[in-house]
XYZ file of C-alpha atoms in Angstrom:
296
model
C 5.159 15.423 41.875
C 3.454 17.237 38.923
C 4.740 16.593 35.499
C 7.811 18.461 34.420
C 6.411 19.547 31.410
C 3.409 20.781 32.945
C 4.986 22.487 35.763
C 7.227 24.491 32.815
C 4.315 25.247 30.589
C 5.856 23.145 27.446
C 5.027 20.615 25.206
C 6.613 17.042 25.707
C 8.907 17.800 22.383
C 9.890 21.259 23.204
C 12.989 22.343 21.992
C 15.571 22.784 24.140
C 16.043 26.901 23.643
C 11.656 26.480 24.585
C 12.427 25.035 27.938
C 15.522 27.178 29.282
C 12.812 30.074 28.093
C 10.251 28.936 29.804
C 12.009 28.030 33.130
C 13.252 31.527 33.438
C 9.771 32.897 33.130
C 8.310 30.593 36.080
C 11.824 30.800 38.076
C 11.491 35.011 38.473
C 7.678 34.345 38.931
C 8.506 32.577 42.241
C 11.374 33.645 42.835
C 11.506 34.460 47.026
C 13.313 37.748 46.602
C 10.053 38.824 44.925
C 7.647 36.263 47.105
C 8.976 37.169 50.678
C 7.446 34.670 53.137
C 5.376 32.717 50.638
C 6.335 29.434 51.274
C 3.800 28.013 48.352
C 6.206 30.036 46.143
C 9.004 28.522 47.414
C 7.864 25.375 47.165
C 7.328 26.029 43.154
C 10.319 27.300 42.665
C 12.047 24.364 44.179
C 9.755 22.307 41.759
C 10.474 24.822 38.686
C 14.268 23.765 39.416
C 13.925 20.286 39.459
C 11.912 20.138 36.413
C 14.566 22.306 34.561
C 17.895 19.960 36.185
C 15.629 17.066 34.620
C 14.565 18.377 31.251
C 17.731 20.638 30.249
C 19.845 17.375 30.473
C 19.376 15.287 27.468
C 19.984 11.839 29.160
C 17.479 12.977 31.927
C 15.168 13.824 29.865
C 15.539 10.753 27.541
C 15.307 8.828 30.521
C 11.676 10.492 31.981
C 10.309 10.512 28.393
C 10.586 6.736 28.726
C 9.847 5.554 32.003
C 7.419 8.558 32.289
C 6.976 10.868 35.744
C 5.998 8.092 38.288
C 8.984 5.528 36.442
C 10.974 8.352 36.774
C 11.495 8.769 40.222
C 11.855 5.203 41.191
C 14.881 5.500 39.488
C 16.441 8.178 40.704
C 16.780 10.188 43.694
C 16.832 13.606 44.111
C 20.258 13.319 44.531
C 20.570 11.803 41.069
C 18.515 14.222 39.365
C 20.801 17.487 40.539
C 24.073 15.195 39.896
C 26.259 17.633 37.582
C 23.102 20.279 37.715
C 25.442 23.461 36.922
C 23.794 25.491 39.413
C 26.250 28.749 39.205
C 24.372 29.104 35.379
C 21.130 29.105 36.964
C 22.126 31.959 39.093
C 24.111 34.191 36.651
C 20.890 34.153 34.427
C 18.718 36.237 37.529
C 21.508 38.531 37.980
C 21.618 39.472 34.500
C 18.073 39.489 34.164
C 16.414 40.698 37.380
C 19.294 41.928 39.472
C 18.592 38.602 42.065
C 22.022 36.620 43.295
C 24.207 35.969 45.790
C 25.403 39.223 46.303
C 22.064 39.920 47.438
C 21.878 37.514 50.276
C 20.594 34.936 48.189
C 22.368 31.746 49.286
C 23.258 28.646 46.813
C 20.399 26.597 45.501
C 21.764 23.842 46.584
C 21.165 24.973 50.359
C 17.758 25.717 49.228
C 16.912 22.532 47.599
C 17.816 21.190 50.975
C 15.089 22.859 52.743
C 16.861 25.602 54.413
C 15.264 27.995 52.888
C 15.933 31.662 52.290
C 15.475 33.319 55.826
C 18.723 35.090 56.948
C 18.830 33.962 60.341
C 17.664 30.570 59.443
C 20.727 27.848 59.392
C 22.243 27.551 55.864
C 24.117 24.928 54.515
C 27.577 26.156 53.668
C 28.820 26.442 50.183
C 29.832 23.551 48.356
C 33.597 23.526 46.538
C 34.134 21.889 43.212
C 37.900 20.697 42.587
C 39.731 18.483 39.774
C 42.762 16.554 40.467
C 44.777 14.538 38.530
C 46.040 11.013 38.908
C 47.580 8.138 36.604
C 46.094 5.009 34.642
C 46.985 2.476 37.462
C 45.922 4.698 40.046
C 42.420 4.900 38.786
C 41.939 1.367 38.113
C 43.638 -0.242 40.978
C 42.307 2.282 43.471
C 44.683 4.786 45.559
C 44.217 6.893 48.617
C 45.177 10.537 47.937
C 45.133 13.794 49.813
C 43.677 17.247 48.102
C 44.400 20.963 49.768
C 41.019 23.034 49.901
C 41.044 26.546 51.184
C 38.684 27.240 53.782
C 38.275 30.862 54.902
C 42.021 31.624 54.274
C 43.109 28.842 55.446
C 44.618 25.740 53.682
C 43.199 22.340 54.803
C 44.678 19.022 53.795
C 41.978 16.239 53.570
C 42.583 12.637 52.675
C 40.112 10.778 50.656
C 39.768 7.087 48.852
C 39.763 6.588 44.719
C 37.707 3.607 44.052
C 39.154 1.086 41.827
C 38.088 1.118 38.422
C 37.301 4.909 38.693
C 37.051 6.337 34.980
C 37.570 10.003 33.946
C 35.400 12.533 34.641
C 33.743 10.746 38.136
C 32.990 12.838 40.884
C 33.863 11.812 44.258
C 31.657 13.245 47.316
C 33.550 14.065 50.408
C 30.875 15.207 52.876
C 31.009 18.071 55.030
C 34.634 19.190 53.310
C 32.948 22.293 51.988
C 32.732 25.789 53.435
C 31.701 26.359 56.593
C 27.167 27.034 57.526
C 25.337 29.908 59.001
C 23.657 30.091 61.582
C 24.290 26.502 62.484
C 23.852 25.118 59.478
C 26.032 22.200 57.947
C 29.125 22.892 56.316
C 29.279 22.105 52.362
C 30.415 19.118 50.510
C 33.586 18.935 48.481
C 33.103 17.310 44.755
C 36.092 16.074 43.071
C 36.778 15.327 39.740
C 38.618 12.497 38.271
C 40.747 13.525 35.558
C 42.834 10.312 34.535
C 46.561 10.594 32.833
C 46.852 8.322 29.668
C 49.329 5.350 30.001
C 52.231 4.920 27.192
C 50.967 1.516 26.439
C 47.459 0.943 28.283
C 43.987 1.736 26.743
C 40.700 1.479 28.421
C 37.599 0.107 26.766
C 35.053 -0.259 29.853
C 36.696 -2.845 32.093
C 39.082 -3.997 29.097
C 42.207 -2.929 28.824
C 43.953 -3.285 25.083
C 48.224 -3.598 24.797
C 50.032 -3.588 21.586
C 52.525 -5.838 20.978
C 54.909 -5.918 18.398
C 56.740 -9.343 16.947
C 59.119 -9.975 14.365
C 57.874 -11.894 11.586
C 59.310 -15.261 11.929
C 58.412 -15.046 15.080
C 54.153 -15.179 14.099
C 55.064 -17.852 11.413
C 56.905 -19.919 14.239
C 54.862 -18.689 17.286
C 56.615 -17.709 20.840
C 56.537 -16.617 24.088
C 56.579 -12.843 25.192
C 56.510 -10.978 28.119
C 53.721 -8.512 28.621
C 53.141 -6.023 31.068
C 49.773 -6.072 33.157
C 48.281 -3.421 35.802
C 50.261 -5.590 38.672
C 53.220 -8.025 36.871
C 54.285 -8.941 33.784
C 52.914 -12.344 32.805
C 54.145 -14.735 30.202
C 51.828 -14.897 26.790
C 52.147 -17.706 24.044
C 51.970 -16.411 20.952
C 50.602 -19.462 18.706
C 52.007 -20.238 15.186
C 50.860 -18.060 11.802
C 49.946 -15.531 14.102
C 48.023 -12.846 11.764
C 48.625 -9.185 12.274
C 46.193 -7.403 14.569
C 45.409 -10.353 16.266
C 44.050 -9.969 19.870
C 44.681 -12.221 22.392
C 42.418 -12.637 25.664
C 44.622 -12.510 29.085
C 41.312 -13.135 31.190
C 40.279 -11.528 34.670
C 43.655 -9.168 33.660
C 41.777 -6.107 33.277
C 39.767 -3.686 35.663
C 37.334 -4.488 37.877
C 35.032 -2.118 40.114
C 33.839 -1.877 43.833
C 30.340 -2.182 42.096
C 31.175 -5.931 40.680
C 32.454 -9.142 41.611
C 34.478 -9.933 38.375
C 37.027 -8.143 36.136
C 37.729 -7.191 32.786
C 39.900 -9.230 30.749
C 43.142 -7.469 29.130
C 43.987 -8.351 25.339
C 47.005 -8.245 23.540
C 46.935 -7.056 19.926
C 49.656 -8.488 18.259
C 51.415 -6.422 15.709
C 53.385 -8.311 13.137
C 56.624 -6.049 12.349
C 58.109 -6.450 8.491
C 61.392 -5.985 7.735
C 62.134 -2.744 5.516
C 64.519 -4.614 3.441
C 66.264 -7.880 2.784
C 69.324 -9.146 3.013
C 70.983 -11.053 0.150
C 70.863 -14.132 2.069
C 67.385 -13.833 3.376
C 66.302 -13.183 -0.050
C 67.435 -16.337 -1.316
C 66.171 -18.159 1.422
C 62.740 -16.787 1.142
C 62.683 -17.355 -2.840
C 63.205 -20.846 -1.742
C 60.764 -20.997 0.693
C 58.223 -19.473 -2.242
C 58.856 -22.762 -3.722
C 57.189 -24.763 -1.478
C 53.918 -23.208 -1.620
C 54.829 -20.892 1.198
């Protein structure tokens, strides 16, 4: 694979507004509609599009600058480098510049990347369908199975898929073959879902973590107790040791999230918040003026 940079025509520290410039130029150049049956231009333009997916994303790019083109692609797949590649902006920029799209029998670059190709009567990959759904804290780290309704060609299809545990907002889920249908024999699409994850009342997520507040009465972190607090499961029973200070976190180990990708879990803390009385009573006044006496 040639250099990215290269097969653009920029520098190595091109700005961004450079590259999206420059990737235009060399996508029209090759583009089929104007090459028909060249396959050596459809080959570069398949190359032109990679080196765009890679360079237009700033981790990407971060990530080739570093390990440079042959450390690049031991890392990632092809896969990897047209993960959240938004390829409906690639296609609205020809049809406002050249009068190429879909509406001209131009299928989805996705299907082309594939190696179907442009030929009409050729099998074509069907389109894929992007989708968002919604589900709660516990869901998305304990794992769930859930069912999604796609439309397909008028028709509304119910398809059951599994959340991983540990799943964090914003992942995309792959269900194969759950897209629309091919041409001309081709496979159908994929369906990509999108985790978007409800916030919980009283749970917060740092990576595996998960952070709980926990108020106390005062005399309760000079005198240290035991408290009920709520995990992703059942509540569990947490000592709370003497001269607690405010803020305080305490570690309920292997009580947080864990992944399908690892073995262990995240540990869940309690932060402690030490409550203080608004006012005093007469009595407790006295009792604390005497209590001032001893030091405390």
């Amino acid at each position: 694979m040639k250099d990215y940079y290269s097969l653009l025509g920029v520098a190595r520290g091109a700005p961004e507004e450079d590259i999206k410039k420059a990737f235009r130029k060399k996508a029209l150049e090759y583009h089929p509609d104007r090459n028909k049956g060249n396959s050596k231009a459809e080959e570069k333009f398949k190359e032109v599009n990679e080196a765009y997916a890679v360079l237009s994303d700033k981790k990407k790019r971060s990530q080739y600058d570093r390990f440079g083109n042959e450390g690049f692609h031991k890392r990632f797949s092809r896969e990897d480098i047209f993960r959240d590649f938004d390829f409906d902006e690639v296609f609205s920029g020809f049809g406002s510049q050249s009068g190429f799209g879909r509406g001209r029998g131009f299928p989805d670059l996705e299907t082309f990347l594939s190696g179907h190709g442009f030929g009409g009567t050729r099998p074509r990959k069907g389109q894929d369908l992007r989708q968002d759904f919604y589900i709660s804290f516990k869901e998305a780290a304990l794992g769930t199975t859930r069912k999604v309704i796609i439309e397909l060609n008028g028709k509304q299809i119910e398809t059951s898929f599994k959340v991983p545990e540990g799943s964090k907002d914003g992942r995309r889920l792959r269900l194969a073959g759950k897209g629309q249908p091919g041409n001309n024999g081709g496979p159908n699409g994929d369906l990509y879902l999108k985790i978007r994850v409800h916030e919980h009342q009283i749970f917060k997520r740092e990576q595996e973590n998960i952070i709980i507040d926990q108020n106390i009465g005062l005399t309760d972190a000079l005198l240290g107790t035991s408290i009920e607090v709520a995990t992703l499961k059942e509540p569990k029973i947490v000592k709370i040791p003497p001269c607690t200070q405010s803020h305080t976190k305490l570690r309920m180990k292997g009580m947080g999230i864990s992944t399908s990708r690892s073995k262990t879990s995240g540990d869940q803390f309690v932060r402690v918040i030490v409550n203080f009385p608004n006012e005093l009573t007469d009595e407790q006044l006295q009792l604390i003026q005497k209590l001032k006496t001893t030091g405390l």
